[in-house]
XYZ file of N, CA, C and O in Angstrom:
828
model
N -43.997 -13.018 -35.116
C -44.679 -13.383 -35.525
C -44.291 -14.185 -37.430
O -44.896 -15.088 -37.505
N -43.848 -13.018 -37.990
C -43.146 -13.819 -39.411
C -41.750 -15.326 -39.164
O -42.769 -15.949 -40.474
N -41.651 -15.197 -38.294
C -40.842 -16.354 -38.076
C -41.458 -17.824 -38.173
O -41.854 -18.592 -37.966
N -42.836 -17.663 -36.894
C -43.771 -18.364 -36.884
C -44.378 -18.924 -37.899
O -44.635 -19.890 -38.531
N -44.299 -17.787 -39.601
C -45.295 -17.980 -40.421
C -44.767 -19.044 -41.076
O -44.876 -19.605 -41.914
N -43.138 -18.367 -40.861
C -41.827 -19.285 -41.967
C -42.274 -20.582 -41.403
O -42.533 -22.045 -42.198
N -41.752 -21.126 -39.801
C -41.852 -22.132 -39.523
C -43.473 -23.040 -39.808
O -43.006 -24.147 -40.361
N -44.425 -22.288 -40.005
C -45.406 -23.372 -39.832
C -45.192 -23.321 -41.976
O -45.833 -24.793 -41.802
N -45.124 -22.439 -42.465
C -45.241 -22.712 -43.714
C -44.409 -24.370 -44.409
O -44.772 -25.134 -44.438
N -42.930 -24.304 -43.792
C -42.105 -25.709 -43.634
C -42.788 -26.697 -43.366
O -42.957 -27.928 -44.184
N -43.968 -26.642 -42.248
C -43.893 -27.864 -41.602
C -45.101 -28.504 -42.840
O -45.240 -29.624 -42.709
N -45.990 -27.429 -43.320
C -46.857 -27.525 -44.569
C -46.349 -28.280 -45.882
O -46.744 -29.445 -46.162
N -45.212 -28.180 -45.701
C -44.549 -28.401 -47.372
C -43.544 -30.142 -46.740
O -43.568 -31.215 -47.588
N -43.188 -30.127 -45.417
C -42.435 -31.211 -45.064
C -44.036 -32.354 -45.279
O -44.144 -34.020 -45.373
N -44.941 -31.912 -44.470
C -46.057 -33.130 -44.172
C -46.789 -33.960 -45.840
O -46.539 -34.400 -45.999
N -46.787 -32.481 -46.357
C -47.392 -32.674 -48.216
C -46.094 -33.499 -48.340
O -46.223 -34.612 -49.670
N -44.854 -33.478 -48.725
C -43.553 -34.750 -48.927
C -44.024 -36.042 -48.735
O -43.462 -37.123 -49.393
N -44.125 -36.309 -47.417
C -44.414 -37.311 -46.662
C -45.776 -37.937 -47.012
O -45.226 -39.081 -47.253
N -46.798 -37.165 -46.646
C -47.814 -38.018 -47.151
C -47.588 -38.333 -48.974
O -48.136 -39.267 -49.339
N -47.644 -37.191 -49.726
C -48.812 -37.250 -51.498
C -46.932 -38.252 -51.858
O -45.891 -37.502 -51.303
N -47.518 -38.796 -52.650
C -46.108 -39.533 -53.488
C -45.903 -38.602 -54.278
O -46.154 -37.705 -55.030
N -44.473 -38.030 -54.321
C -43.536 -37.495 -55.408
C -43.911 -37.731 -56.383
O -44.426 -38.567 -57.138
N -44.435 -36.761 -57.362
C -44.343 -37.221 -59.188
C -43.681 -37.823 -59.539
O -43.084 -38.558 -60.858
N -42.242 -37.659 -59.375
C -41.089 -38.607 -59.797
C -40.350 -39.964 -59.080
O -39.767 -40.506 -59.665
N -41.883 -40.111 -58.237
C -40.903 -41.343 -57.658
C -41.322 -42.401 -58.682
O -42.090 -42.804 -59.935
N -40.320 -43.888 -58.306
C -40.996 -45.239 -59.590
C -42.181 -45.543 -59.109
O -42.278 -45.606 -58.404
N -42.784 -45.960 -60.679
C -44.478 -46.629 -60.812
C -43.344 -47.700 -60.631
O -42.684 -48.605 -60.945
N -45.123 -48.620 -59.353
C -45.224 -50.124 -59.164
C -45.867 -50.656 -60.163
O -47.748 -50.393 -59.747
N -45.782 -51.398 -61.066
C -46.709 -52.286 -62.213
C -47.457 -52.891 -61.272
O -48.119 -53.825 -62.191
N -47.211 -53.708 -60.444
C -47.307 -54.667 -59.702
C -48.544 -55.082 -58.866
O -49.293 -55.790 -58.873
N -49.220 -53.168 -58.718
C -50.853 -53.198 -58.209
C -51.406 -53.492 -59.317
O -52.626 -52.288 -58.810
N -51.364 -53.305 -60.683
C -52.091 -52.974 -61.430
C -52.789 -53.918 -61.881
O -52.691 -55.046 -61.954
N -53.859 -53.956 -62.694
C -54.787 -55.205 -63.615
C -54.019 -56.163 -64.772
O -54.383 -56.996 -64.679
N -52.834 -55.150 -65.307
C -52.032 -56.026 -66.193
C -51.463 -57.160 -65.321
O -51.173 -58.180 -65.734
N -50.467 -56.580 -64.460
C -50.333 -57.661 -63.129
C -51.134 -58.961 -63.315
O -50.180 -59.808 -63.387
N -51.901 -58.314 -62.232
C -52.968 -59.485 -61.974
C -53.192 -60.596 -63.220
O -53.711 -61.946 -63.146
N -53.876 -60.340 -64.778
C -53.895 -60.952 -65.464
C -53.042 -61.490 -65.939
O -52.925 -62.993 -66.185
N -51.225 -61.085 -65.923
C -50.079 -62.276 -66.617
C -49.648 -63.215 -65.414
O -49.618 -64.129 -66.182
N -50.023 -62.629 -64.188
C -49.975 -63.787 -63.301
C -50.816 -64.961 -63.744
O -50.637 -65.959 -62.995
N -52.328 -64.510 -63.935
C -52.757 -65.809 -63.743
C -52.983 -66.307 -64.477
O -52.782 -67.824 -64.712
N -52.925 -65.768 -66.048
C -52.215 -66.904 -67.161
C -51.611 -67.595 -66.932
O -51.042 -68.739 -67.279
N -50.090 -66.890 -66.189
C -48.828 -67.616 -66.127
C -49.143 -68.892 -64.946
O -48.211 -70.190 -65.708
N -50.231 -69.031 -63.680
C -50.582 -69.555 -63.350
C -50.817 -70.499 -64.213
O -50.650 -71.795 -63.765
N -51.815 -70.143 -64.355
C -52.631 -71.489 -64.879
C -51.536 -72.619 -66.285
O -52.435 -73.455 -66.409
N -51.040 -71.986 -66.947
C -49.979 -71.990 -68.140
C -49.554 -73.008 -67.396
O -49.344 -74.542 -67.535
N -49.045 -72.876 -66.301
C -47.743 -73.711 -65.615
C -48.089 -75.242 -65.219
O -47.690 -75.791 -64.491
N -49.875 -74.775 -64.424
C -50.772 -76.144 -64.001
C -50.433 -77.241 -65.123
O -51.089 -78.544 -64.839
N -50.128 -76.687 -66.288
C -50.447 -77.918 -67.576
C -48.577 -78.066 -67.726
O -49.186 -78.910 -68.888
N -48.243 -77.924 -67.633
C -46.495 -78.260 -68.322
C -46.167 -79.184 -68.103
O -45.318 -79.530 -69.543
N -46.995 -80.205 -67.566
C -46.711 -81.902 -67.825
C -47.202 -82.448 -69.361
O -46.939 -83.350 -69.095
N -47.812 -81.231 -69.342
C -49.573 -82.189 -70.360
C -49.850 -81.164 -71.161
O -51.215 -80.505 -71.071
N -48.864 -80.686 -71.635
C -49.273 -79.242 -72.515
C -50.543 -79.691 -73.576
O -51.725 -78.235 -73.895
N -50.351 -80.481 -74.365
C -51.506 -81.172 -75.447
C -53.010 -81.069 -74.996
O -53.826 -80.539 -75.805
N -53.075 -81.023 -73.313
C -54.536 -81.393 -72.799
C -55.108 -79.907 -73.332
O -55.981 -79.135 -73.007
N -54.097 -78.592 -72.783
C -54.768 -77.784 -72.641
C -54.570 -77.020 -74.538
O -54.852 -75.530 -74.486
N -53.822 -77.785 -75.729
C -54.167 -77.233 -76.816
C -53.208 -76.741 -77.201
O -52.754 -76.164 -78.557
N -51.424 -77.148 -76.677
C -50.776 -76.490 -77.140
C -49.218 -77.260 -77.729
O -49.895 -79.050 -76.721
N -49.525 -77.847 -78.582
C -47.683 -78.154 -78.646
C -46.178 -78.090 -78.406
O -46.314 -76.909 -77.188
N -45.848 -78.557 -77.494
C -44.474 -78.168 -76.730
C -43.593 -76.765 -77.092
O -43.759 -76.489 -76.424
N -43.651 -77.160 -78.487
C -43.423 -75.445 -78.689
C -44.247 -74.242 -78.491
O -43.558 -73.265 -78.725
N -45.409 -74.668 -78.660
C -45.923 -73.291 -78.029
C -46.421 -72.739 -76.882
O -46.345 -71.807 -76.810
N -45.993 -74.228 -76.230
C -46.173 -73.758 -74.874
C -44.887 -73.152 -74.060
O -45.197 -72.370 -73.171
N -43.921 -73.497 -74.972
C -42.464 -72.858 -74.846
C -42.467 -71.269 -74.633
O -42.145 -70.527 -73.971
N -42.930 -70.845 -76.249
C -43.082 -69.662 -76.522
C -44.273 -69.043 -76.098
O -44.023 -67.875 -75.192
N -45.044 -69.863 -75.270
C -46.248 -68.684 -74.537
C -45.377 -68.245 -72.903
O -46.210 -67.820 -72.246
N -44.743 -69.788 -72.438
C -44.287 -69.307 -71.559
C -43.228 -68.221 -70.962
O -43.074 -67.417 -70.537
N -42.674 -68.054 -72.014
C -41.444 -67.017 -72.585
C -42.345 -65.940 -72.760
O -41.981 -64.918 -71.664
N -43.171 -66.062 -73.229
C -44.184 -64.402 -73.585
C -44.309 -63.570 -72.241
O -44.265 -63.028 -71.715
N -44.895 -64.262 -71.005
C -45.552 -64.583 -70.077
C -44.204 -64.586 -68.523
O -44.710 -63.320 -68.201
N -43.675 -65.112 -69.222
C -42.407 -63.989 -68.320
C -41.091 -63.363 -68.394
O -41.496 -62.412 -67.053
N -42.074 -62.509 -69.732
C -40.731 -61.435 -70.359
C -42.228 -60.195 -69.667
O -41.630 -59.068 -69.070
N -43.750 -60.589 -70.202
C -44.156 -59.544 -69.387
C -44.139 -59.259 -67.839
O -43.616 -58.551 -67.114
N -43.840 -60.524 -67.342
C -43.869 -60.681 -65.464
C -42.849 -59.665 -65.450
O -42.889 -58.367 -64.373
N -41.949 -59.599 -66.102
C -40.383 -59.631 -65.773
C -41.070 -58.107 -66.037
O -40.302 -56.860 -65.477
N -41.091 -57.480 -67.180
C -41.302 -56.016 -67.344
C -41.979 -55.223 -66.592
O -41.709 -54.145 -65.826
N -43.285 -56.164 -66.089
C -44.296 -55.500 -65.079
C -43.566 -55.047 -63.765
O -43.692 -54.166 -62.727
N -42.119 -56.138 -62.812
C -42.137 -56.559 -62.338
C -40.669 -54.719 -61.798
O -40.342 -54.478 -61.004
N -40.058 -54.911 -62.814
C -38.859 -54.109 -63.762
C -39.306 -52.787 -63.544
O -37.883 -51.877 -63.690
N -39.955 -52.766 -64.620
C -40.081 -51.091 -65.066
C -40.458 -50.247 -64.275
O -41.094 -50.137 -63.169
N -39.526 -48.899 -64.361
C -39.452 -47.838 -63.468
C -40.451 -46.383 -64.434
O -40.852 -45.445 -63.135
N -40.734 -46.424 -65.612
C -42.017 -45.206 -66.053
C -42.792 -45.600 -66.595
O -42.310 -47.503 -67.127
N -43.737 -44.945 -67.582
C -44.246 -45.411 -67.895
C -43.811 -45.764 -69.025
O -43.161 -45.559 -69.811
N -45.230 -46.631 -69.652
C -44.730 -47.270 -71.174
C -44.537 -46.180 -72.395
O -46.007 -45.329 -72.195
N -43.499 -46.009 -73.241
C -43.071 -45.490 -74.043
C -43.779 -46.276 -75.450
O -43.050 -47.391 -75.520
N -44.017 -45.237 -76.895
C -43.770 -46.142 -78.007
C -42.566 -44.901 -78.954
O -42.619 -44.232 -78.657
N -41.737 -46.060 -79.688
C -40.563 -44.887 -80.186
C -40.827 -45.395 -81.740
O -41.136 -46.963 -81.826
N -40.810 -44.431 -83.007
C -40.735 -44.652 -83.869
C -39.794 -45.128 -84.490
O -39.458 -43.723 -84.670
N -39.590 -45.371 -85.908
C -38.522 -45.720 -85.676
C -38.655 -46.631 -87.497
O -37.855 -47.039 -87.859
N -40.210 -46.594 -87.665
C -40.402 -47.295 -88.963
C -40.227 -46.125 -90.243
O -40.361 -46.418 -91.235
N -39.587 -45.274 -90.043
C -39.600 -44.465 -91.510
C -40.837 -43.085 -91.656
O -40.619 -43.060 -92.865
N -41.417 -43.910 -91.016
C -43.178 -42.882 -91.718
C -43.964 -42.590 -90.619
O -43.181 -42.912 -89.587
N -44.412 -41.671 -90.364
C -45.622 -41.725 -89.219
C -46.658 -43.266 -89.408
O -46.681 -44.492 -89.627
N -47.093 -43.282 -88.153
C -47.463 -44.505 -87.644
C -48.361 -44.125 -85.851
O -48.337 -42.930 -85.319
N -49.454 -45.209 -86.013
C -50.034 -44.477 -85.518
C -50.389 -45.310 -84.243
O -49.455 -46.603 -84.048
N -50.065 -44.670 -82.690
C -50.439 -45.061 -81.455
C -51.739 -45.126 -80.225
O -52.111 -44.715 -80.563
N -51.587 -45.670 -79.217
C -52.654 -45.536 -78.894
C -52.312 -45.537 -77.305
O -50.946 -46.082 -76.813
N -52.812 -44.334 -77.198
C -51.908 -43.676 -75.678
C -52.770 -42.542 -74.394
O -54.458 -42.074 -75.462
N -52.492 -42.751 -73.203
C -53.595 -41.612 -72.275
C -52.368 -40.993 -71.432
O -51.461 -41.374 -71.654
N -53.147 -39.654 -71.568
C -52.563 -38.596 -70.443
C -52.408 -38.774 -69.625
O -52.480 -38.781 -68.381
N -51.565 -40.098 -68.933
C -50.427 -40.339 -67.799
C -51.879 -41.156 -66.864
O -52.027 -40.845 -66.160
N -53.008 -41.400 -67.665
C -54.001 -42.136 -67.050
C -54.842 -41.226 -66.788
O -56.262 -42.346 -65.931
N -54.784 -40.157 -66.720
C -56.040 -39.086 -66.869
C -57.029 -39.488 -68.097
O -58.705 -38.811 -67.142
N -57.238 -39.908 -69.204
C -57.601 -40.189 -69.642
C -58.222 -41.349 -70.586
O -57.190 -42.128 -70.705
N -58.890 -41.747 -71.259
C -59.247 -43.407 -71.832
C -58.082 -42.787 -72.936
O -57.725 -42.334 -73.591
N -57.502 -44.157 -73.344
C -56.614 -44.189 -73.940
C -57.123 -44.521 -75.598
O -58.056 -44.379 -75.978
N -56.819 -43.473 -76.523
C -57.195 -43.577 -77.378
C -55.962 -42.919 -78.911
O -54.789 -43.363 -78.728
N -56.301 -43.077 -80.193
C -55.533 -43.290 -81.387
C -54.718 -41.989 -81.370
O -55.314 -41.073 -81.360
N -53.480 -41.839 -81.725
C -53.002 -40.768 -82.071
C -51.573 -40.950 -83.085
O -51.240 -41.773 -83.166
N -51.047 -40.103 -83.521
C -49.871 -40.460 -84.809
C -48.878 -39.553 -83.970
O -48.367 -39.006 -83.891
N -47.827 -40.254 -84.548
C -46.633 -39.781 -84.002
C -45.421 -40.197 -85.304
O -45.394 -41.061 -86.241
N -44.400 -38.838 -85.238
C -43.538 -38.965 -86.461
C -42.721 -39.853 -86.668
O -42.155 -40.493 -85.225
N -42.285 -40.393 -87.080
C -40.719 -41.405 -87.390
C -39.651 -40.097 -86.324
O -39.509 -39.285 -86.749
N -38.826 -41.030 -86.420
C -37.806 -40.327 -84.965
C -38.139 -39.733 -83.774
O -36.947 -39.533 -82.954
N -39.862 -40.213 -83.230
C -39.625 -39.982 -82.364
C -40.347 -40.992 -80.898
O -40.984 -42.384 -81.103
N -40.079 -41.276 -79.662
C -40.542 -41.483 -78.790
C -41.789 -41.166 -77.618
O -41.518 -39.784 -77.489
N -43.010 -41.549 -77.196
C -44.025 -40.136 -76.466
C -43.061 -40.408 -75.271
O -42.428 -40.623 -74.472
N -43.634 -39.055 -74.388
C -42.960 -38.332 -73.573
C -43.830 -39.974 -72.355
O -44.155 -40.447 -72.480
N -42.862 -39.801 -71.596
C -43.246 -40.872 -70.260
C -44.138 -40.357 -69.608
O -44.459 -40.480 -68.197
N -44.556 -38.914 -69.553
C -46.070 -38.688 -68.950
C -47.244 -39.048 -69.420
O -48.639 -38.903 -68.962
N -46.944 -39.726 -70.144
C -48.068 -40.204 -71.029
C -47.578 -42.034 -71.268
O -46.943 -42.888 -70.875
N -49.188 -42.678 -71.312
C -49.188 -43.722 -71.034
C -49.628 -44.545 -72.038
O -50.285 -43.671 -73.846
N -48.618 -44.985 -73.341
C -48.282 -45.487 -74.896
C -48.763 -47.265 -74.827
O -48.101 -48.090 -74.329
N -50.119 -47.766 -74.857
C -50.037 -48.825 -74.465
C -49.789 -50.012 -76.206
O -49.874 -51.013 -75.982
N -49.692 -49.066 -77.045
C -49.556 -49.835 -78.642
C -49.590 -49.399 -79.725
O -49.653 -47.891 -79.513
N -49.500 -50.220 -80.837
C -49.303 -49.342 -81.873
C -50.735 -49.817 -82.797
O -51.493 -50.819 -82.596
N -50.907 -48.973 -84.156
C -52.273 -48.971 -85.111
C -51.399 -49.277 -85.978
O -50.310 -48.945 -86.385
N -51.853 -51.155 -87.012
C -50.916 -51.369 -88.083
C -52.194 -51.162 -88.835
O -52.885 -51.570 -89.041
N -52.456 -50.149 -90.254
C -53.705 -50.765 -91.411
C -53.142 -52.111 -92.228
O -51.789 -53.127 -92.136
N -54.132 -52.652 -93.048
C -54.309 -53.253 -93.855
C -53.079 -53.155 -94.709
O -52.679 -52.015 -94.675
N -52.103 -54.418 -95.226
C -50.693 -54.289 -96.040
C -49.828 -54.433 -94.877
O -49.040 -54.353 -95.984
N -50.088 -53.878 -94.051
C -48.129 -53.752 -93.248
C -47.740 -54.972 -93.160
O -48.823 -56.068 -92.553
N -46.397 -54.943 -92.910
C -45.799 -56.276 -93.120
C -45.348 -55.764 -91.960
O -44.469 -55.348 -91.928
N -45.460 -56.933 -90.751
C -45.152 -56.593 -89.838
C -44.425 -58.011 -88.479
O -44.858 -59.198 -88.787
N -43.491 -58.576 -88.141
C -43.186 -59.072 -86.776
C -43.127 -58.886 -86.358
O -42.901 -57.875 -85.759
N -43.713 -60.067 -85.332
C -44.397 -59.782 -83.559
C -42.715 -59.666 -82.932
O -42.973 -59.324 -82.232
N -42.105 -60.549 -82.925
C -40.967 -61.120 -82.499
C -39.876 -62.131 -83.089
O -40.685 -62.181 -83.803
N -38.933 -62.287 -82.495
C -37.856 -62.775 -83.289
C -37.996 -63.906 -83.279
O -37.522 -64.685 -84.520
N -39.658 -64.630 -82.568
C -39.359 -66.400 -83.192
C -40.690 -66.341 -83.976
O -41.276 -67.213 -84.008
N -41.621 -64.967 -84.678
C -42.671 -65.268 -85.261
C -42.350 -64.815 -86.747
O -41.715 -64.147 -86.549
N -43.453 -65.744 -86.875
C -43.032 -65.028 -89.138
C -43.102 -64.162 -89.168
O -44.035 -63.356 -88.892
N -43.566 -63.591 -91.035
C -43.408 -62.021 -91.253
C -45.063 -62.714 -91.530
O -45.484 -63.687 -92.257
N -46.129 -61.622 -90.769
C -47.453 -61.423 -91.199
C -47.675 -60.048 -92.479
O -47.264 -59.243 -91.760
N -48.614 -60.761 -93.234
C -48.652 -59.979 -94.774
C -50.315 -59.216 -93.728
O -51.337 -60.010 -93.977
N -51.020 -58.057 -93.727
C -52.266 -57.988 -92.157
C -53.049 -57.677 -93.529
O -52.964 -57.346 -94.220
N -54.159 -58.344 -93.412
C -55.511 -58.384 -94.682
C -56.722 -57.475 -93.522
O -57.376 -57.270 -94.410
N -56.079 -57.008 -92.552
C -56.923 -56.255 -91.627
C -56.354 -55.040 -90.929
O -55.141 -55.620 -90.189
N -56.963 -54.132 -90.167
C -56.355 -52.757 -89.633
C -56.707 -54.355 -88.175
O -57.345 -54.813 -87.516
N -55.002 -53.690 -87.460
C -55.036 -54.719 -86.048
C -54.509 -53.519 -85.117
O -54.198 -52.506 -85.499
N -54.781 -53.638 -83.563
C -54.262 -52.721 -82.753
C -52.955 -53.760 -81.860
O -53.556 -54.661 -81.521
N -51.961 -53.068 -81.709
C -50.968 -54.268 -80.861
C -51.281 -53.281 -79.859
O -50.668 -52.472 -79.927
N -51.336 -54.369 -78.262
C -51.205 -53.778 -77.445
C -49.476 -54.302 -76.237
O -50.195 -55.819 -76.594
N -49.493 -53.625 -75.058
C -48.519 -54.185 -74.431
C -48.704 -53.535 -73.495
O -49.434 -52.837 -72.956
N -48.077 -54.166 -71.728
C -48.324 -54.466 -70.506
C -47.740 -53.199 -70.083
O -46.610 -52.551 -70.707
N -48.080 -52.555 -69.389
C -47.716 -51.203 -68.473
C -46.213 -51.642 -68.207
O -45.475 -52.563 -67.905
N -45.423 -50.379 -68.833
C -43.943 -49.830 -68.730
C -43.308 -50.894 -69.310
O -42.330 -50.693 -69.696
N -44.387 -51.348 -70.462
C -43.321 -51.778 -71.663
C -42.249 -50.529 -72.466
O -43.638 -49.535 -72.813
N -41.253 -50.582 -72.945
C -40.261 -50.077 -73.566
C -40.560 -50.213 -75.245
O -39.454 -51.084 -75.811
N -41.121 -49.456 -75.677
C -41.640 -50.843 -77.089
C -41.132 -50.098 -78.475
O -41.305 -48.756 -78.676
N -40.883 -50.491 -79.435
C -40.278 -49.768 -80.611
C -40.465 -50.810 -81.747
O -40.739 -51.586 -81.841
N -41.304 -49.821 -82.665
C -41.657 -50.230 -84.353
C -40.069 -49.939 -84.910
O -40.288 -48.552 -85.530
N -39.356 -50.911 -85.848
C -38.559 -50.503 -86.859
C -38.582 -51.369 -87.894
O -38.855 -52.259 -88.156
N -38.424 -50.233 -88.875
C -38.330 -51.026 -90.694
C -37.215 -51.788 -90.373
O -35.669 -50.992 -90.679
N -36.854 -52.775 -90.940
C -35.686 -53.763 -91.067
C -35.358 -52.179 -93.084
O -35.827 -52.837 -93.612
N -34.081 -52.406 -93.000
C -34.255 -51.663 -94.320
C -33.531 -52.543 -94.941
O -33.813 -51.800 -96.305
N -33.667 -54.036 -95.118
C -33.278 -54.992 -96.091
C -34.669 -55.550 -96.286
O -35.017 -55.412 -98.002
N -35.472 -55.428 -95.517
C -36.911 -55.844 -96.009
C -37.935 -55.645 -95.987
O -39.089 -55.648 -97.062
N -38.242 -53.956 -95.538
C -39.367 -52.757 -95.202
C -39.981 -53.736 -94.387
O -41.328 -53.312 -94.490
N -39.820 -54.817 -93.923
C -40.651 -55.105 -92.677
C -40.555 -54.734 -91.735
O -39.845 -53.996 -91.191
N -41.863 -54.155 -90.715
C -41.860 -53.639 -89.253
C -41.959 -54.608 -88.519
O -42.094 -56.275 -88.520
N -40.313 -54.256 -87.756
C -40.175 -55.421 -86.331
C -40.159 -55.164 -85.091
O -40.346 -53.641 -84.685
N -41.128 -55.082 -84.349
C -41.441 -55.465 -83.411
C -40.231 -55.860 -81.667
O -39.388 -56.870 -81.538
N -39.451 -54.904 -80.967
C -38.259 -55.418 -80.064
C -39.473 -55.950 -78.809
O -37.984 -56.437 -78.342
N -40.677 -55.960 -79.178
C -40.891 -56.657 -77.966
C -42.193 -57.239 -78.313
O -43.314 -56.586 -79.188
N -42.510 -58.144 -78.344
C -43.928 -59.144 -78.384
C -45.035 -58.501 -78.207
O -44.447 -58.552 -76.677
N -46.176 -58.281 -78.597
C -47.501 -57.401 -77.984
C -47.898 -58.630 -76.938
O -48.271 -59.714 -77.024
N -48.611 -58.234 -75.875
C -49.663 -58.576 -74.752
C -50.482 -59.511 -75.898
O -51.609 -60.642 -75.105
N -51.514 -58.173 -76.563
C -52.253 -58.441 -76.925
C -52.327 -57.877 -78.923
O -51.740 -57.329 -78.678
N -53.589 -58.746 -79.248
C -53.877 -58.908 -80.864
C -54.382 -58.717 -81.124
O -55.038 -59.196 -81.061
N -55.584 -57.445 -81.475
C -57.045 -56.950 -81.750
C -57.102 -56.656 -82.679
O -56.257 -55.722 -83.589
N -58.327 -56.997 -83.697
C -58.763 -57.071 -84.351
C -59.786 -55.322 -84.525
O -60.620 -55.329 -83.423
N -60.599 -55.728 -84.897
C -62.211 -53.804 -85.318
C -62.997 -54.360 -84.449
O -63.341 -53.663 -83.533
N -63.386 -55.632 -84.609
C -64.924 -56.094 -84.010
C -64.412 -56.712 -82.062
O -65.131 -56.849 -81.722
N -62.610 -56.373 -82.179
C -62.780 -56.788 -80.741
C -62.477 -55.264 -80.200
O -62.018 -55.594 -78.815
N -62.166 -54.389 -80.552
C -62.037 -53.033 -80.068
C -63.075 -52.073 -79.714
O -62.562 -50.617 -79.055
N -64.165 -52.720 -79.661
C -65.325 -51.303 -79.357
C -65.228 -50.000 -79.844
O -65.286 -48.971 -79.441
N -64.461 -50.141 -81.725
C -64.607 -48.905 -81.694
C -63.119 -48.249 -82.503
O -63.068 -47.741 -82.969
N -62.377 -49.001 -81.809
C -61.071 -48.138 -81.678
C -60.488 -48.116 -82.817
O -58.920 -47.962 -82.697
N -60.563 -49.400 -83.735
C -59.489 -49.452 -84.249
C -60.883 -49.131 -85.966
O -61.404 -49.537 -86.561
N -59.674 -48.022 -85.826
C -60.527 -47.345 -87.718
C -59.867 -48.442 -88.970
O -58.772 -48.992 -88.965
N -60.781 -47.689 -90.041
C -59.874 -48.555 -91.589
C -59.771 -47.214 -92.105
O -59.930 -46.744 -92.782
N -58.452 -47.460 -92.065
C -57.540 -46.256 -92.694
C -56.020 -46.937 -92.992
O -55.925 -48.687 -92.744
N -55.945 -46.617 -93.874
C -54.785 -47.244 -95.286
C -53.255 -46.233 -95.088
O -53.493 -45.559 -93.945
N -52.077 -46.516 -94.534
C -50.906 -46.112 -94.185
C -51.109 -44.641 -94.791
O -49.974 -43.875 -94.990
N -51.384 -44.481 -96.306
C -51.326 -43.334 -97.114
C -52.406 -42.393 -96.438
O -52.303 -41.180 -96.103
N -53.619 -42.512 -95.799
C -54.272 -42.321 -94.861
C -53.499 -41.739 -93.840
O -53.851 -40.283 -92.975
N -53.030 -42.084 -93.169
C -51.724 -41.540 -92.038
C -50.817 -40.518 -91.864
O -50.806 -40.196 -91.730
N -50.725 -41.371 -93.694
C -49.293 -40.176 -94.048
C -49.714 -38.632 -93.952
O -48.631 -37.937 -94.144
N -50.704 -38.900 -94.257
C -51.263 -37.400 -94.158
C -52.133 -36.433 -92.595
O -52.157 -35.935 -93.055
N -51.826 -37.814 -91.479
C -52.285 -37.055 -90.477
C -51.010 -36.114 -90.051
O -49.560 -36.371 -89.870
N -51.594 -35.538 -89.007
C -50.683 -33.811 -88.867
C -49.806 -34.661 -86.992
O -50.480 -35.386 -86.473
N -48.834 -34.764 -86.924
C -47.975 -36.256 -85.834
C -49.085 -34.750 -84.246
O -48.592 -33.893 -84.415
N -49.403 -35.744 -83.723
C -49.903 -35.275 -82.073
C -48.523 -34.296 -81.482
O -48.001 -35.450 -80.776
N -48.328 -33.265 -81.370
C -47.627 -32.652 -80.366
C -47.255 -32.778 -79.061
O -46.049 -32.808 -78.240
N -48.644 -32.647 -78.484
C -48.556 -33.180 -76.854
C -48.046 -34.644 -76.765
O -47.888 -34.676 -75.440
N -47.854 -35.328 -78.035
C -47.215 -37.007 -77.305
C -46.181 -36.622 -77.495
O -45.136 -36.959 -76.357
N -45.422 -35.567 -77.721
C -43.838 -35.322 -77.297
C -43.159 -34.120 -76.408
O -43.956 -33.531 -75.804
N -42.342 -35.034 -75.303
C -41.319 -33.852 -74.162
C -41.314 -32.665 -75.083
O -40.503 -32.572 -75.755
């Protein structure tokens, strides 16, 4: 009788492993909303590649947008784990994250030198007004006149880093979206860097 119980338990474990997706299995971001959005935008852009000016693009703007969408598509097709945000700015920074898709994305605070745990989805960064930031190597420095949120596609391993020479914050990946206060349903508060510096970083974001 004991032997039969052991066999039965073993069978149950095998069936569970076959049917249930293991928690360590690779993520497939090509089935999400981000992939559908990027693919649609890329297809629409390619339809005007011969006459980009009719869609309001200069040739340079067209090539920049094309490279941006192709990079996002590549990230979504090759990423193996949830998006993470790394803070190398030398100060506390705001990040938008959700607990593995179990909760809506909210504003949290990440200490310098820390990276969000891959059990969380880190959607992007919060930058207060007066921040100087470079979104990519192909874009100029921007000094913000209002707070913004920068959002990345699923699976992005994003880094915000302060240039030691200029003091400008540089991103390793160009954001998919840059949102202002009126475009975020109240998710972008009005905080200064001084306000952020007084926040206690959220320990739950760290492994």
